[in-house]
Amino acid sequence: MDQTDKRIIEELSRNSRITMKELGERVHLTGPAAAARVERLEDNGVIEGYSIKVNQAKLGCYTYAFINIYIESTHHQPYLSFIQTKEGYVINNYKISGESCYLLECRFPSNEALNQFLLDLNKYANYKLSIVIDKLH
């Protein structure tokens, strides 16, 4: 992977819908040469996929929270099964090292929905809740 590949990744990270012609112009390649490089990066597993950025508040999810999960036993399957049923709220469930076992990244349409989620969650694990106030750029 050379500097051109790194610049291609930077450009695609900013805008994955860019045309290959425009990408090529930005990294000083022809469109077909840029497309070939992108294909090679995909084939080598450097680029795993493309995604979109969604404004969750405009979809009605106003409460953004991170929840540290603490499970005392070594049997985590009941918690994991519960989380699978809550995919509408859970953005990511990270298994982490440190004090807690997991870190949940969640969105909720209301504080009432968050409260019910926490009441249900407490049947499987203890938690520490952090509400996001603002994202700093």
Short mmCIF file of C-alpha atoms in Angstrom, two decimals:
data_model
loop_
_atom_site.label_atom_id
_atom_site.label_comp_id
_atom_site.label_asym_id
_atom_site.label_seq_id
_atom_site.Cartn_x
_atom_site.Cartn_y
_atom_site.Cartn_z
CA MET A 1 0.00 0.00 0.00
CA ASP A 2 1.51 3.28 -1.10
CA GLN A 3 0.66 6.97 -0.59
CA THR A 4 -1.81 6.94 -3.51
CA ASP A 5 -3.73 4.06 -1.90
CA LYS A 6 -3.82 6.00 1.38
CA ARG A 7 -5.14 9.10 -0.42
CA ILE A 8 -7.79 6.96 -2.13
CA ILE A 9 -8.92 5.67 1.27
CA GLU A 10 -9.04 9.23 2.64
CA GLU A 11 -11.14 10.43 -0.30
CA LEU A 12 -13.52 7.46 -0.08
CA SER A 13 -13.84 8.00 3.68
CA ARG A 14 -14.98 11.55 3.01
CA ASN A 15 -17.36 10.59 0.21
CA SER A 16 -17.82 6.96 -0.80
CA ARG A 17 -20.22 8.01 -3.60
CA ILE A 18 -17.51 9.87 -5.51
CA THR A 19 -17.16 8.86 -9.15
CA MET A 20 -14.01 7.02 -10.15
CA LYS A 21 -13.25 9.84 -12.58
CA GLU A 22 -13.39 12.44 -9.80
CA LEU A 23 -11.46 10.17 -7.42
CA GLY A 24 -8.78 9.73 -10.06
CA GLU A 25 -8.51 13.50 -10.53
CA ARG A 26 -8.09 14.02 -6.80
CA VAL A 27 -5.30 11.42 -6.50
CA HIS A 28 -3.68 12.19 -9.87
CA LEU A 29 -4.78 9.03 -11.70
CA THR A 30 -7.13 8.30 -14.55
CA GLY A 31 -10.62 7.10 -13.65
CA PRO A 32 -9.92 3.51 -14.76
CA ALA A 33 -6.62 3.46 -12.83
CA ALA A 34 -8.41 4.71 -9.68
CA ALA A 35 -11.13 2.09 -10.14
CA ALA A 36 -8.50 -0.65 -10.48
CA ARG A 37 -6.81 0.51 -7.27
CA VAL A 38 -10.13 0.58 -5.40
CA GLU A 39 -10.93 -2.92 -6.64
CA ARG A 40 -7.52 -4.15 -5.48
CA LEU A 41 -8.05 -2.54 -2.05
CA GLU A 42 -11.43 -4.31 -1.84
CA ASP A 43 -10.00 -7.66 -2.98
CA ASN A 44 -7.19 -7.40 -0.39
CA GLY A 45 -9.69 -6.70 2.37
CA VAL A 46 -8.39 -3.19 3.08
CA ILE A 47 -11.78 -1.75 2.11
CA GLU A 48 -14.36 -3.97 3.79
CA GLY A 49 -17.47 -2.07 2.75
CA TYR A 50 -19.17 1.27 2.35
CA SER A 51 -21.63 2.94 4.67
CA ILE A 52 -23.85 5.96 5.03
CA LYS A 53 -24.07 8.46 7.86
CA VAL A 54 -27.63 8.78 9.16
CA ASN A 55 -29.00 11.64 11.24
CA GLN A 56 -30.69 9.57 13.95
CA ALA A 57 -32.57 12.55 15.41
CA LYS A 58 -34.32 13.08 12.08
CA LEU A 59 -35.41 9.44 12.27
CA GLY A 60 -36.96 10.10 15.68
CA CYS A 61 -34.14 8.77 17.89
CA TYR A 62 -33.30 11.70 20.15
CA THR A 63 -31.55 10.06 23.10
CA TYR A 64 -28.01 8.84 22.38
CA ALA A 65 -26.39 6.76 25.11
CA PHE A 66 -23.37 4.66 25.94
CA ILE A 67 -23.98 1.92 28.51
CA ASN A 68 -21.18 0.03 30.26
CA ILE A 69 -22.37 -3.51 31.00
CA TYR A 70 -21.24 -5.44 34.09
CA ILE A 71 -21.96 -9.17 34.34
CA GLU A 72 -20.74 -10.97 37.45
CA SER A 73 -21.07 -14.53 36.16
CA THR A 74 -19.17 -16.04 33.26
CA HIS A 75 -22.46 -16.99 31.58
CA HIS A 76 -23.15 -14.08 29.22
CA GLN A 77 -25.57 -15.79 26.81
CA PRO A 78 -28.79 -14.53 28.46
CA TYR A 79 -27.52 -10.94 28.12
CA LEU A 80 -26.40 -11.50 24.51
CA SER A 81 -29.76 -13.03 23.60
CA PHE A 82 -31.56 -10.08 25.17
CA ILE A 83 -29.44 -7.58 23.22
CA GLN A 84 -30.24 -9.36 19.93
CA THR A 85 -33.93 -8.67 20.56
CA LYS A 86 -33.20 -4.95 20.99
CA GLU A 87 -31.50 -4.27 17.65
CA GLY A 88 -33.83 -1.31 17.09
CA TYR A 89 -32.08 0.50 19.92
CA VAL A 90 -28.58 -1.01 19.91
CA ILE A 91 -26.18 0.45 17.35
CA ASN A 92 -23.12 -1.49 18.54
CA ASN A 93 -22.38 -4.01 21.29
CA TYR A 94 -18.64 -4.04 21.94
CA LYS A 95 -16.92 -6.72 24.06
CA ILE A 96 -14.25 -4.73 25.87
CA SER A 97 -11.43 -5.11 28.36
CA GLY A 98 -11.26 -3.21 31.60
CA GLU A 99 -13.81 -2.78 34.37
CA SER A 100 -16.94 -3.64 32.39
CA CYS A 101 -17.65 -6.56 30.06
CA TYR A 102 -19.42 -4.78 27.20
CA LEU A 103 -20.04 -1.26 25.92
CA LEU A 104 -23.39 -0.60 24.29
CA GLU A 105 -23.90 2.27 21.88
CA CYS A 106 -27.63 2.98 21.71
CA ARG A 107 -30.29 5.37 20.35
CA PHE A 108 -33.75 5.76 21.81
CA PRO A 109 -36.80 7.70 20.60
CA SER A 110 -37.55 8.92 24.14
CA ASN A 111 -36.43 8.80 27.74
CA GLU A 112 -39.38 6.51 28.41
CA ALA A 113 -38.05 3.97 25.88
CA LEU A 114 -34.59 4.26 27.44
CA ASN A 115 -36.04 3.72 30.91
CA GLN A 116 -37.92 0.59 29.82
CA PHE A 117 -34.78 -0.72 28.10
CA LEU A 118 -32.79 -0.24 31.32
CA LEU A 119 -35.47 -1.94 33.42
CA ASP A 120 -35.38 -4.93 31.06
CA LEU A 121 -31.57 -4.90 30.87
CA ASN A 122 -31.28 -5.02 34.66
CA LYS A 123 -32.67 -8.58 34.58
CA TYR A 124 -29.46 -9.67 32.81
CA ALA A 125 -26.71 -7.27 33.89
CA ASN A 126 -25.76 -4.23 35.89
CA TYR A 127 -24.91 -1.09 33.97
CA LYS A 128 -23.53 2.44 34.06
CA LEU A 129 -25.29 4.89 31.78
CA SER A 130 -23.76 7.88 29.96
CA ILE A 131 -26.00 10.17 27.89
CA VAL A 132 -24.40 12.03 24.99
CA ILE A 133 -24.96 15.78 25.28
CA ASP A 134 -23.20 16.89 22.10
CA LYS A 135 -20.75 15.58 19.51
CA LEU A 136 -17.67 17.77 19.23
CA HIS A 137 -16.01 18.13 15.87
#
